C-alpha positions as a printed NumPy array, in Angstrom:
array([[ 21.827,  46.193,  49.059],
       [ 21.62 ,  44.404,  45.773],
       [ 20.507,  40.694,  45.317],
       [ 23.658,  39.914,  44.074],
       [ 24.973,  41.338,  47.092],
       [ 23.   ,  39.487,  49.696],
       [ 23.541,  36.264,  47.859],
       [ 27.431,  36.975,  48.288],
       [ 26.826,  38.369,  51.826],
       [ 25.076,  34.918,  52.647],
       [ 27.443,  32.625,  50.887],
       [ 30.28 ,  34.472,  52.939],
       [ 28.419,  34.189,  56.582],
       [ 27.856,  30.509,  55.641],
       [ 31.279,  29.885,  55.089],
       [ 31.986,  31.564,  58.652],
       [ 29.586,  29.941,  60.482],
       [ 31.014,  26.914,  59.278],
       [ 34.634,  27.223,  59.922],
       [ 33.085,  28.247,  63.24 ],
       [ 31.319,  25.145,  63.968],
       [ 34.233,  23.386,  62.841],
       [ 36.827,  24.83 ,  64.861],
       [ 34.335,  24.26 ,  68.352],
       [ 33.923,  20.73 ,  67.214],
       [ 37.68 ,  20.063,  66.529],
       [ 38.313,  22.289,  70.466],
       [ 35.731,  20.138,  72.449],
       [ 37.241,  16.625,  70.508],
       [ 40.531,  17.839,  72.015],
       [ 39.102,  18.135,  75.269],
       [ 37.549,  14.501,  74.825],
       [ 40.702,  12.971,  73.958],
       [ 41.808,  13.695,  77.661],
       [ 42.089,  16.555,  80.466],
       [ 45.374,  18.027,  78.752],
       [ 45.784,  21.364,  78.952],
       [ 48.51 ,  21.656,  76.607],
       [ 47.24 ,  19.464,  73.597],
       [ 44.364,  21.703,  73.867],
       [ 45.961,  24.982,  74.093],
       [ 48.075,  24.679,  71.035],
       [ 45.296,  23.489,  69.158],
       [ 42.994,  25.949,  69.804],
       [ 45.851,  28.965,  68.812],
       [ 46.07 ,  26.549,  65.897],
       [ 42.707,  26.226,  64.769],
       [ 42.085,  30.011,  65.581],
       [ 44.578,  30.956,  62.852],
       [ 44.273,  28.447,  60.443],
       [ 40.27 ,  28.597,  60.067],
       [ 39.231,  31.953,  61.342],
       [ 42.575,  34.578,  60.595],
       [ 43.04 ,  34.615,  64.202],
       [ 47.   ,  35.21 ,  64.13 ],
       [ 49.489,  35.118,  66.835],
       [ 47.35 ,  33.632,  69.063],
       [ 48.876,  33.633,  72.534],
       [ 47.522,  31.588,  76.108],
       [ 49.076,  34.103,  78.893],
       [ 49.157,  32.472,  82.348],
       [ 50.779,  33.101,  85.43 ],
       [ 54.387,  31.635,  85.966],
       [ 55.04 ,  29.109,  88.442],
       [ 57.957,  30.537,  89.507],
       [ 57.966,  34.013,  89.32 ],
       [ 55.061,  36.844,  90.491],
       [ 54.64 ,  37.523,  86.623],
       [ 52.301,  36.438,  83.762],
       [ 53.982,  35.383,  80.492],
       [ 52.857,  33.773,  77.296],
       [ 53.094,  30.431,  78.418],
       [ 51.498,  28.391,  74.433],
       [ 51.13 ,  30.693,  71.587],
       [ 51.007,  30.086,  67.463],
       [ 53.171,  31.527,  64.619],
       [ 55.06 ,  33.488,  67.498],
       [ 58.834,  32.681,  67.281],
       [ 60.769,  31.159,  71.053],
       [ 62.35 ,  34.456,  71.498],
       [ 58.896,  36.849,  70.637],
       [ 56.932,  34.444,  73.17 ],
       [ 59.93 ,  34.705,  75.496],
       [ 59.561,  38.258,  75.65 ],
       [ 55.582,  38.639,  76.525],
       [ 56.012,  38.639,  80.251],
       [ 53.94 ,  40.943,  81.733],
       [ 53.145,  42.352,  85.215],
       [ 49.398,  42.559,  86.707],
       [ 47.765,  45.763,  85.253],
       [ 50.416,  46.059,  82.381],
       [ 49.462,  47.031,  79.156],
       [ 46.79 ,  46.191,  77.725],
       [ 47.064,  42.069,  78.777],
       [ 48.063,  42.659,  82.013],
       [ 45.036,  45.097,  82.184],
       [ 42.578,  42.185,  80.987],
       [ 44.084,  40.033,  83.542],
       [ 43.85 ,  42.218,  86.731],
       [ 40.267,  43.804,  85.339],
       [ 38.484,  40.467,  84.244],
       [ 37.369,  42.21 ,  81.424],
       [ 37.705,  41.823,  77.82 ],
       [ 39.586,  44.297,  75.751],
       [ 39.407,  45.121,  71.918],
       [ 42.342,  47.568,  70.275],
       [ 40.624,  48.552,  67.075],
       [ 44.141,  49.822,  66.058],
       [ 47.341,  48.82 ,  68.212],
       [ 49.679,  52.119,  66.718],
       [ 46.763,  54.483,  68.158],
       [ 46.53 ,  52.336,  71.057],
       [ 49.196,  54.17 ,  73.8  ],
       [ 48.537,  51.268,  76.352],
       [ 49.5  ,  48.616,  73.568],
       [ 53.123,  47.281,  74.517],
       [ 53.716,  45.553,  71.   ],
       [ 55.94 ,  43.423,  73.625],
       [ 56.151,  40.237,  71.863],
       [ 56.3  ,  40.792,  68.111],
       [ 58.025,  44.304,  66.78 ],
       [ 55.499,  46.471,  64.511],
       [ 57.671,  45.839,  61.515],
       [ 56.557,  42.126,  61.31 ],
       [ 52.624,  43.076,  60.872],
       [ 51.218,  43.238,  58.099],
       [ 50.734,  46.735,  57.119],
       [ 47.427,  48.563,  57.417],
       [ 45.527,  48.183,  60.035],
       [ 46.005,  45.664,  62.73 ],
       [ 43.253,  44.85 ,  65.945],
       [ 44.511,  43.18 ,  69.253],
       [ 41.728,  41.247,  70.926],
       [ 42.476,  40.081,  74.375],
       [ 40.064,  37.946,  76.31 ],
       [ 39.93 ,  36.777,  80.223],
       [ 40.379,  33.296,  81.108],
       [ 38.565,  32.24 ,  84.23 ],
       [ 38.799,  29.148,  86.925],
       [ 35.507,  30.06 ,  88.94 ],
       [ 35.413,  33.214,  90.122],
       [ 39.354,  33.829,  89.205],
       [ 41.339,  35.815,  86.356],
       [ 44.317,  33.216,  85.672],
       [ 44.934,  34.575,  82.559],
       [ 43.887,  35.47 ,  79.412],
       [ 43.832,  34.376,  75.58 ],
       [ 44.856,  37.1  ,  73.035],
       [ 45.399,  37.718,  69.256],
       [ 46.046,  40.075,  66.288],
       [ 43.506,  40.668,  63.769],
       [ 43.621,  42.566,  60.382],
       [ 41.021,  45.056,  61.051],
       [ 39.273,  45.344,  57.618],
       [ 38.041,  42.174,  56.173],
       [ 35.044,  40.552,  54.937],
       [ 34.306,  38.609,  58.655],
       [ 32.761,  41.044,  61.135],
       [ 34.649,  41.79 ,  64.31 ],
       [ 32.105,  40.777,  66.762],
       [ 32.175,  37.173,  64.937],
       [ 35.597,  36.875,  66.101],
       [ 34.968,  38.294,  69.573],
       [ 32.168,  35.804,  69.628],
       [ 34.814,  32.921,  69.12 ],
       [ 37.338,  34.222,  71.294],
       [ 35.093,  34.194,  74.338],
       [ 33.86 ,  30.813,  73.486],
       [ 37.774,  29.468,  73.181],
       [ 38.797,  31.452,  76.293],
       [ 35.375,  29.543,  78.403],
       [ 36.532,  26.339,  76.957],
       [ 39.747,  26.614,  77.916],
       [ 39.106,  28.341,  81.186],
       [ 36.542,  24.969,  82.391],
       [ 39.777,  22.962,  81.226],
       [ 41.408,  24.736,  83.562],
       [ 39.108,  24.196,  86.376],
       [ 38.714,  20.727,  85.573],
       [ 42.485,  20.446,  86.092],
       [ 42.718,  22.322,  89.83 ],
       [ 40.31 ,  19.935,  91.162],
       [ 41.97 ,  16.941,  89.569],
       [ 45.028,  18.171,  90.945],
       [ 43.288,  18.65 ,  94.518],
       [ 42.01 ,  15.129,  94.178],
       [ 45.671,  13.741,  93.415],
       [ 47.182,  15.408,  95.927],
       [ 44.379,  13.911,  98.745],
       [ 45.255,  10.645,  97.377],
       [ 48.722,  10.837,  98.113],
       [ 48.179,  12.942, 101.504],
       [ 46.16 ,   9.413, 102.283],
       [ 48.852,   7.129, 101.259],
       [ 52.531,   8.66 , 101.283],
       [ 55.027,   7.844,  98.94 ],
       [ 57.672,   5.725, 100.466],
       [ 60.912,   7.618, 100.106],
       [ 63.625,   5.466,  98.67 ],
       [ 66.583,   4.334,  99.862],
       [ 69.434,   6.881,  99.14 ],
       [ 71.333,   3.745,  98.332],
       [ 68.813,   2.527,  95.645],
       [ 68.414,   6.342,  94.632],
       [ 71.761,   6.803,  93.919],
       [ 71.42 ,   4.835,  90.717],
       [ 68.217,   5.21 ,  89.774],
       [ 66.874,   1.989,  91.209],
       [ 63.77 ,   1.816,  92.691],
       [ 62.861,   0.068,  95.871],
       [ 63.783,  -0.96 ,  99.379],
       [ 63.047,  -4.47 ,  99.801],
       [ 65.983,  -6.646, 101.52 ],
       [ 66.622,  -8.795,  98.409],
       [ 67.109,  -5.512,  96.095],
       [ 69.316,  -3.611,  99.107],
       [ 71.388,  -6.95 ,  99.095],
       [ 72.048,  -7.208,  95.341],
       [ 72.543,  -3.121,  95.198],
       [ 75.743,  -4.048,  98.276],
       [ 77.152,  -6.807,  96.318],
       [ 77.56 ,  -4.346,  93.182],
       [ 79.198,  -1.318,  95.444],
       [ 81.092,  -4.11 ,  97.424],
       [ 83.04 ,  -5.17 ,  93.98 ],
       [ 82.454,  -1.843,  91.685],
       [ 86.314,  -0.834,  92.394],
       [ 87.54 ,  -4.494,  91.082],
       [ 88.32 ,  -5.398,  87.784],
       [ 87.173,  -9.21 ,  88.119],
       [ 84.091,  -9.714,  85.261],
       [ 80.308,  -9.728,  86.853],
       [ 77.689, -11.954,  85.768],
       [ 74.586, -10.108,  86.497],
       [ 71.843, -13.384,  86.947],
       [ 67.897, -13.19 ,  87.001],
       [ 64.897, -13.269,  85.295],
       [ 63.999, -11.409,  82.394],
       [ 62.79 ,  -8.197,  83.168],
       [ 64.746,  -7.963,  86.631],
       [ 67.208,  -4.788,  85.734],
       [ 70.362,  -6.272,  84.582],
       [ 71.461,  -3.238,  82.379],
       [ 70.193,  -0.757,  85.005],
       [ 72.279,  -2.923,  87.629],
       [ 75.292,  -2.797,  85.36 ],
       [ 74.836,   0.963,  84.522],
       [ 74.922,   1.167,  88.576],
       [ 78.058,  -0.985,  89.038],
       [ 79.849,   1.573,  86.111],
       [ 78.278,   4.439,  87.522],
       [ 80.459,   3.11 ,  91.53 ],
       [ 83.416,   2.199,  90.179],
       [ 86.686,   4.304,  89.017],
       [ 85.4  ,   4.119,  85.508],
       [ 82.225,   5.947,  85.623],
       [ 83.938,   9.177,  83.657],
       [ 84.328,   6.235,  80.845],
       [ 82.476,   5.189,  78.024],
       [ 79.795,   2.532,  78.737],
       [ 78.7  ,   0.016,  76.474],
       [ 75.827,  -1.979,  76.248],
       [ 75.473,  -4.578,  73.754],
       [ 72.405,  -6.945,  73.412],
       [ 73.808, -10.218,  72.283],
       [ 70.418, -11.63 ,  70.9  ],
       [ 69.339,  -8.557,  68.721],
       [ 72.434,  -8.893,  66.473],
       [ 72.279, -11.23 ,  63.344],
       [ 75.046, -14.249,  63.975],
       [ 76.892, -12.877,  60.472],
       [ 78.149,  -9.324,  62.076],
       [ 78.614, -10.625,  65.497],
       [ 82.312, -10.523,  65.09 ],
       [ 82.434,  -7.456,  62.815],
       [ 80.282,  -5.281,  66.007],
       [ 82.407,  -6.828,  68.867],
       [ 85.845,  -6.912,  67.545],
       [ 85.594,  -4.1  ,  64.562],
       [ 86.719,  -4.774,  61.185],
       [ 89.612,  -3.518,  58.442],
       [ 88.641,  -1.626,  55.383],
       [ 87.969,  -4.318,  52.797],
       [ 87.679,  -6.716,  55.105],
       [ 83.946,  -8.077,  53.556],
       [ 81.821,  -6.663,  50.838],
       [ 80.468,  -3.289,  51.977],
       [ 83.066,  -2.66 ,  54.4  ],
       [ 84.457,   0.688,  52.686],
       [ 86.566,   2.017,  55.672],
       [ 87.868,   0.359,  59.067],
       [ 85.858,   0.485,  61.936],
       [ 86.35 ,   0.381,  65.976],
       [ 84.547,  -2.702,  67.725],
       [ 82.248,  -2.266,  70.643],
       [ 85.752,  -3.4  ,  73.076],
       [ 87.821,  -0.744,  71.343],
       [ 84.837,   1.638,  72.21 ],
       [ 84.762,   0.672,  75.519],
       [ 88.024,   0.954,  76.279],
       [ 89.106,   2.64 ,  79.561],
       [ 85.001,   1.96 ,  80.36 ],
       [ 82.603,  -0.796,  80.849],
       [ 80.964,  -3.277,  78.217],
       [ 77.955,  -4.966,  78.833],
       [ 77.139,  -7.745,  77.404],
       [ 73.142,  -8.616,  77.705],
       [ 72.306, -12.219,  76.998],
       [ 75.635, -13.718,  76.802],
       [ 74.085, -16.966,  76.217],
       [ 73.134, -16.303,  72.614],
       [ 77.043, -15.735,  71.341],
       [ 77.896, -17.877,  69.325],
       [ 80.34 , -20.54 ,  70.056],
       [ 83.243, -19.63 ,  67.695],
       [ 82.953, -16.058,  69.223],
       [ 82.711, -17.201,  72.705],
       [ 86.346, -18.551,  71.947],
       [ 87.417, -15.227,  70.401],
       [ 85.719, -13.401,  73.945],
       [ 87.968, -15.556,  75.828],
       [ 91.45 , -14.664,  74.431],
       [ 90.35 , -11.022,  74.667],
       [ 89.943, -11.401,  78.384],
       [ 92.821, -13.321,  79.13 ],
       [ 94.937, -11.393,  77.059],
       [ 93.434,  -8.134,  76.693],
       [ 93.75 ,  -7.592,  73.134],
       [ 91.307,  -7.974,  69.869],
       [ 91.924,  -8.979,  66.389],
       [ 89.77 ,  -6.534,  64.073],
       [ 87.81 ,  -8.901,  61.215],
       [ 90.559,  -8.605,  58.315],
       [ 93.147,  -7.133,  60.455],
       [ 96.765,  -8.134,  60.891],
       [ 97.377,  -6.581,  64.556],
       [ 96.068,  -6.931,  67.874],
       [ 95.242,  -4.016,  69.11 ],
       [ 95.498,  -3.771,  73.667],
       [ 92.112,  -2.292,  75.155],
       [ 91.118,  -2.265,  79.163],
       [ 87.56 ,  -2.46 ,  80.262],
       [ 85.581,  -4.471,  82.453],
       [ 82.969,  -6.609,  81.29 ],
       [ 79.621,  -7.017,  82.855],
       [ 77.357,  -9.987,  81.647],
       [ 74.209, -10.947,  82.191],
       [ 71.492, -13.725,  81.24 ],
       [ 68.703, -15.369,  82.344],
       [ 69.168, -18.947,  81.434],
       [ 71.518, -21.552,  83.324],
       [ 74.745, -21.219,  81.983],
       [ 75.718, -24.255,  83.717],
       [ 72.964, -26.195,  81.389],
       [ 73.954, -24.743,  78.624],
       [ 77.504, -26.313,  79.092],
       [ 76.672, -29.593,  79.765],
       [ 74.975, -29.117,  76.523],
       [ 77.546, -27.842,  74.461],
       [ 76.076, -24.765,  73.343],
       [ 78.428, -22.749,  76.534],
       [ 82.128, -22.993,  76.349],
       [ 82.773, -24.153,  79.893],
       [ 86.198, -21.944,  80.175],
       [ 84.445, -19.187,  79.497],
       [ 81.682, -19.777,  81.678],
       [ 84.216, -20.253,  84.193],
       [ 85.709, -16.573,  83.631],
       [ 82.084, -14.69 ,  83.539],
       [ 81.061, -16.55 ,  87.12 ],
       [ 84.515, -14.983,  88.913],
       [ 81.46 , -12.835,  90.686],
       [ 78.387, -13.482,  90.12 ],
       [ 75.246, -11.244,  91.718],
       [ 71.414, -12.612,  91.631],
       [ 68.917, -10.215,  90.712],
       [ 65.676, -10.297,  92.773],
       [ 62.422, -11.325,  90.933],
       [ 59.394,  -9.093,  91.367],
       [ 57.596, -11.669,  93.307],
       [ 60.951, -11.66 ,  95.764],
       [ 60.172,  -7.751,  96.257],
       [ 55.93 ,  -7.524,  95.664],
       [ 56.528,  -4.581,  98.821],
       [ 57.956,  -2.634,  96.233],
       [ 55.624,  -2.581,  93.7  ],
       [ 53.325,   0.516,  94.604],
       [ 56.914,   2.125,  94.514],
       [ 57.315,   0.79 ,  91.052],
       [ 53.573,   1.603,  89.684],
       [ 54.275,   5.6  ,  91.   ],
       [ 57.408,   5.741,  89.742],
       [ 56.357,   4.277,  86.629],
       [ 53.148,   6.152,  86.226],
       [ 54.925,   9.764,  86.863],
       [ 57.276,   8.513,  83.88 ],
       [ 54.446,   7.737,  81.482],
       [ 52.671,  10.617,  82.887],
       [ 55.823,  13.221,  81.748],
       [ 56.689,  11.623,  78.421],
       [ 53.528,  11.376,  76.994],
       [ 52.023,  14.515,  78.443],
       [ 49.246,  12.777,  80.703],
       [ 47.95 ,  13.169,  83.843],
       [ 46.449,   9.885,  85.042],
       [ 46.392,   9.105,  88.434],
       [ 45.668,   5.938,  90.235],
       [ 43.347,   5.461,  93.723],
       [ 45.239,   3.506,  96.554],
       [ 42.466,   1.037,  95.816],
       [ 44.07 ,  -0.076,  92.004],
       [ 47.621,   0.507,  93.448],
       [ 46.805,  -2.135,  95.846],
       [ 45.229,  -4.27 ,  92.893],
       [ 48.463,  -4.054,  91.091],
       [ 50.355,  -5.355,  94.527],
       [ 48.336,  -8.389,  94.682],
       [ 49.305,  -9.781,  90.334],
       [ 51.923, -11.763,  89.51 ],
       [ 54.297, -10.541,  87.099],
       [ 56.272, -13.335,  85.452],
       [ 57.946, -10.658,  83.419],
       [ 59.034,  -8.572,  86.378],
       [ 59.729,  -5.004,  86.412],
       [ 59.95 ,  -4.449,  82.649],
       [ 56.168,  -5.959,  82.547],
       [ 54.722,  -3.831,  85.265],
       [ 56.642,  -0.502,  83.4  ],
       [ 55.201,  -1.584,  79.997],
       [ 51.778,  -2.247,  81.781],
       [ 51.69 ,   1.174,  83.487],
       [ 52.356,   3.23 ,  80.187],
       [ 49.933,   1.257,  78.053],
       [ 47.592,   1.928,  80.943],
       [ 48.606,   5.589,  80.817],
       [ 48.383,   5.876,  77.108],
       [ 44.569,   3.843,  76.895],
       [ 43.408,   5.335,  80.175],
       [ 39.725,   6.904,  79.342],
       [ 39.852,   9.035,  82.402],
       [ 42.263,  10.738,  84.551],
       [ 41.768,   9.057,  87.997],
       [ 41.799,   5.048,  87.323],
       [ 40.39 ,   3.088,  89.921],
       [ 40.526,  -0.972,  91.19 ],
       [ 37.566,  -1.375,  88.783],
       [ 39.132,   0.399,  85.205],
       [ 42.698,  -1.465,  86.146],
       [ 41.152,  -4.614,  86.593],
       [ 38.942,  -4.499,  83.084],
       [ 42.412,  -3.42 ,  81.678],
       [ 44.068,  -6.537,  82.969],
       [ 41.531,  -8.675,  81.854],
       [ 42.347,  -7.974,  78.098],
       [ 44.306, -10.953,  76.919],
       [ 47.082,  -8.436,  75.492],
       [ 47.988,  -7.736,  79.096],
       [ 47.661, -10.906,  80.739],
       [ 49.823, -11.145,  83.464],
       [ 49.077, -14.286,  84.748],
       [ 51.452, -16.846,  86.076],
       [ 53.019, -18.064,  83.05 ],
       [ 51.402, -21.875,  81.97 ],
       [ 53.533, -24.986,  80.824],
       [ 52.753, -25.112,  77.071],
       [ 50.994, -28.743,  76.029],
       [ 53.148, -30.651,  73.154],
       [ 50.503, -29.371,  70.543],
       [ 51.275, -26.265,  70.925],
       [ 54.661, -26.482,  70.038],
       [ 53.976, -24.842,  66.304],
       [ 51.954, -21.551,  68.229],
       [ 53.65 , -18.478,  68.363],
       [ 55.243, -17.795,  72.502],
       [ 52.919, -15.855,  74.667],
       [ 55.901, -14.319,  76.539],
       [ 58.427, -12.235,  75.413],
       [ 61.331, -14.322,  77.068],
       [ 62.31 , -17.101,  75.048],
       [ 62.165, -20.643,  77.144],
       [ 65.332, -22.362,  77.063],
       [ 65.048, -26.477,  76.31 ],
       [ 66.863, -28.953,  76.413],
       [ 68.777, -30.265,  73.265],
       [ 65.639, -33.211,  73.282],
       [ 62.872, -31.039,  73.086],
       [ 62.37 , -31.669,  69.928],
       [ 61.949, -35.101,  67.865],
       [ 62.94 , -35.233,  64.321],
       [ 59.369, -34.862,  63.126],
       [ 58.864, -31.432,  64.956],
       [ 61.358, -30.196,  63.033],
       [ 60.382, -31.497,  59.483],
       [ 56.931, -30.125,  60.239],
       [ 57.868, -26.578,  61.459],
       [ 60.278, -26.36 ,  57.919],
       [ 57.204, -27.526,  55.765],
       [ 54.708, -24.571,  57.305],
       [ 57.43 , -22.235,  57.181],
       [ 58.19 , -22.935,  53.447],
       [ 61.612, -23.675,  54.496],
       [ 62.516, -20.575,  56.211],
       [ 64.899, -22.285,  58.27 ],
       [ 64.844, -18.631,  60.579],
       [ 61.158, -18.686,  60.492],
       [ 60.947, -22.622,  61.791],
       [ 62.843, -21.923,  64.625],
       [ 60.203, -18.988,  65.898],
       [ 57.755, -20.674,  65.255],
       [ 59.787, -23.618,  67.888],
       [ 59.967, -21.368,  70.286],
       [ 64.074, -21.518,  69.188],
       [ 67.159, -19.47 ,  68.176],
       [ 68.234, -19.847,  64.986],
       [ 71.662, -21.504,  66.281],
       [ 69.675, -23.692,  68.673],
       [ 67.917, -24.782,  65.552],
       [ 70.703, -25.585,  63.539],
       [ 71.998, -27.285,  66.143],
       [ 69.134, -29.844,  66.59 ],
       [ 69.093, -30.112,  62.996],
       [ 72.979, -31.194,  62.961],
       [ 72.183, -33.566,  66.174],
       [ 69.28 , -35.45 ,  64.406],
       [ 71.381, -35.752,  60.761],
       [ 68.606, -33.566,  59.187],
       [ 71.254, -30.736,  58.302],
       [ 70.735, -29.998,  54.314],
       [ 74.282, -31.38 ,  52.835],
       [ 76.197, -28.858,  51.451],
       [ 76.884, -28.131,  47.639]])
């Protein structure tokens, strides 16, 4: 061998040994980010490719619900090839590495008569030679599976190198694995010590969880009047369930094969309020290019909900009330009434009745919502539920975000004894930020608690704000509803100077709507004249 030669021979192993070291690194960082089997699977089969030439790398495990094996994560396989690597114990030459324990290297798969060739046809290799290397994966003294991929047999990397790697992947993944089994053991002792409470087939039927009396009551109301046609007004805090009660009231009554609507009254801008509710003509404004079908014309034969009513406006409040009464809506720009049927379900979380005597509530059509109205248990009205809630919650955040954090009976009990001002929503928003910062995969009273204690999470019982703070941003998410004299004349001109006069910006920065800004403005003459 030449100088040349070894210098070219050393520059090359360096360059292995490095993409080596890299793809172990990036492997165990996986494993560090959490106990998740899949995140680290399909990086590994990527890494193995991408760094090393490792190609169609394939995890083969046994099924859950059959007695076969089958490639269960695998990289630049297509769905159909890794549909068809199924394989029985003993078949082929990855069945054999399962049922031997043993690792197995084809030097060439079309001299190989136990190679299958299963999962990708011939005529997709590359041509020349092609190796198969096929490694067991263990969880203590078991086979469960084993990792496997093609190699082109002649290249400048020598084959033990990547046999090297392959049995270092396959022990990684094969401790994940046994990591796993005893986390699942632990889980399941958990729960053996505290059952899960089985729900209600009443509450179940809908989707809501829970069994306390206050819930069971609201959840008989809704059956008791889902064959009416009378309008609901679904009342509570925020955060109770209003559109899951209203999706529950739909899903009783005769329209549940309908279309149901849900439309948040506070999330859309005061300018296209009529244009979304009642639908506009082509032409009708600038931009409108072709006609379009209101959320009532969509609804019709269905339901509509209409989430926090109390932020309509008051000129479409009186348009809402001819189109119940009369059943009909004007499109914006149109020159017909058009008939529709549903039923409209309302809900809000402010007193209505308040909000009349103060002129921001038309009182006839306060009148019409209240025909039946149904109060929504708080979470402090049903704190029996709330381990219920957390589980529920927590296999939820667990299945979307591919987790598997568990919590002792200790922190479940933890989370029973908070108060959550913002009810259910707040304890589901808690339990998948939990989920998503957990730093292990069994939490306990200790790890909840630290979470809690971060101010972003605070969940204490919400405080009166002092005058000074009028100009901070709100702590809670629900919006506090004041009375028309909350304000003085000066709060006003102050929140307009620091917002530049961002008239929308002042009235966040109140605490306010925009409308219930204008409106003080108008009521203390400080409303900009007009040009």
């Amino acid at each position: 061998m030449t100088n040349e030669t070894r210098d070219v021979h050393r520059e090359t192993s360096g360059f292995w040994r490095t993409q080596e070291m890299f793809l172990i690194q990036e492997v165990t960082n996986l494993i560090g980010k959490g106990l998740y089997f899949d995140q680290v699977a399909r990086g590994a089969l990527h890494l193995m490719s991408e760094m090393l030439g490792l190609n169609r790398g394939r995890i083969v495990l046994k099924s859950q619900d059959e007695d076969v094996y089958r490639i269960a994560y695998s990289y630049g396989l297509t769905t159909a090839e890794a549909a068809r690597g199924r394989y029985q114990l003993g078949e082929g030459v990855t069945g054999s590495v399962i049922q031997a324990g043993h690792l197995v290297i084809v030097q060439d798969i079309d001299k190989e008569p136990t190679f299958l060739g299963r999962a990708v046809e011939r005529s997709r290799l590359p041509e020349g030679v092609v190796s198969f290397l096929a490694c067991p994966i263990r969880v203590e003294d078991r086979t469960v599976g084993a990792l496997a991929c093609h190699r082109i047999r002649h290249r400048d990397r020598p084959l033990q190198d990547d046999v090297r790697i392959l049995k270092i992947v396959a022990t990684l993944l094969g401790q994940l694995l046994t990591l796993n089994d005893r986390l699942d053991r632990r889980m399941r002792a958990i729960e053996a010590r505290e059952p899960l409470a089985k729900p209600s087939d009443q509450a179940a039927r809908y989707g809501i969880v829970g069994e306390a009396p206050a819930l069971l009551r609201a959840i008989a109301q809704i059956e008791q009047v889902a064959d009416a046609t009378a309008s609901v007004l679904l009342l509570g805090e925020s955060g109770t369930g209003k559109e899951l009660f209203a999706h529950a009231l739909h899903a009783a009554g005769p329209r549940k094969s309908k279309p149901f609507m849900k439309v948040n009254c506070a999330a859309i801008p005061e300018s296209l309020f009529e244009s979304e509710l009642f639908g506009h003509e082509r032409g009708a404004f600038t931009g409108a290019t072709e006609a379009r079908a209101g959320w009532f014309e969509q609804a019709s034969g269905g339901t509509i909900f209409l989430d926090e009513i109390g932020e309509m406006p008051l000129l479409l409040q009186t348009k809402l009330l001819r189109t119940l009464q009369e059943g009909v809506v004007m499109r914006l720009g149109g020159k017909r009434e058009i008939r529709v049927d549903m039923r409209l379900v309302a809900a809000t979380n402010r007193d209505l009745s308040l909000a009349v005597e103060r002129g921001d509530f038309r009182e006839d059509l306060f009148y019409r919502l209240n025909v039946i109205p149904i109060q929504l248990p708080s979470l402090s009205q049903r704190a029996a539920d709330i381990p219920q809630l957390a589980r529920h919650f927590l296999n939820r955040a667990n299945a979307s975000n591919r987790r598997e954090v568990a919590l002792t009976a200790d922190a479940m009990h933890y989370l029973s004894e908070q108060s959550w001002p913002g009810n259910v929503r707040q304890l589901s928003n808690f339990i998948e930020r939990l989920v998503l910062l957990a730093s292990a995969p069994v939490l306990g009273r200790v790890e909840v608690a630290s979470l809690l204690a971060d101010r972003a999470f605070d969940i204490a019982a919400p405080r009166q704000r002092p005058p000074e703070a009028h100009f901070a941003p709100a702590a809670m998410p629900v919006r506090p509803y004041l009375p028309v004299k909350s304000h003085t004349a000066e709060d006003l001109r102050r929140a307009l100077e620091l917002s530049g006069g961002n008239k929308a910006r002042a009235a966040q920065q109140l605490g306010l709507t925009e409308r219930q800004f204008f409106y003080r403005l108008k009521k203390l003459g400080l409303e900009p004249a007009r040009s």
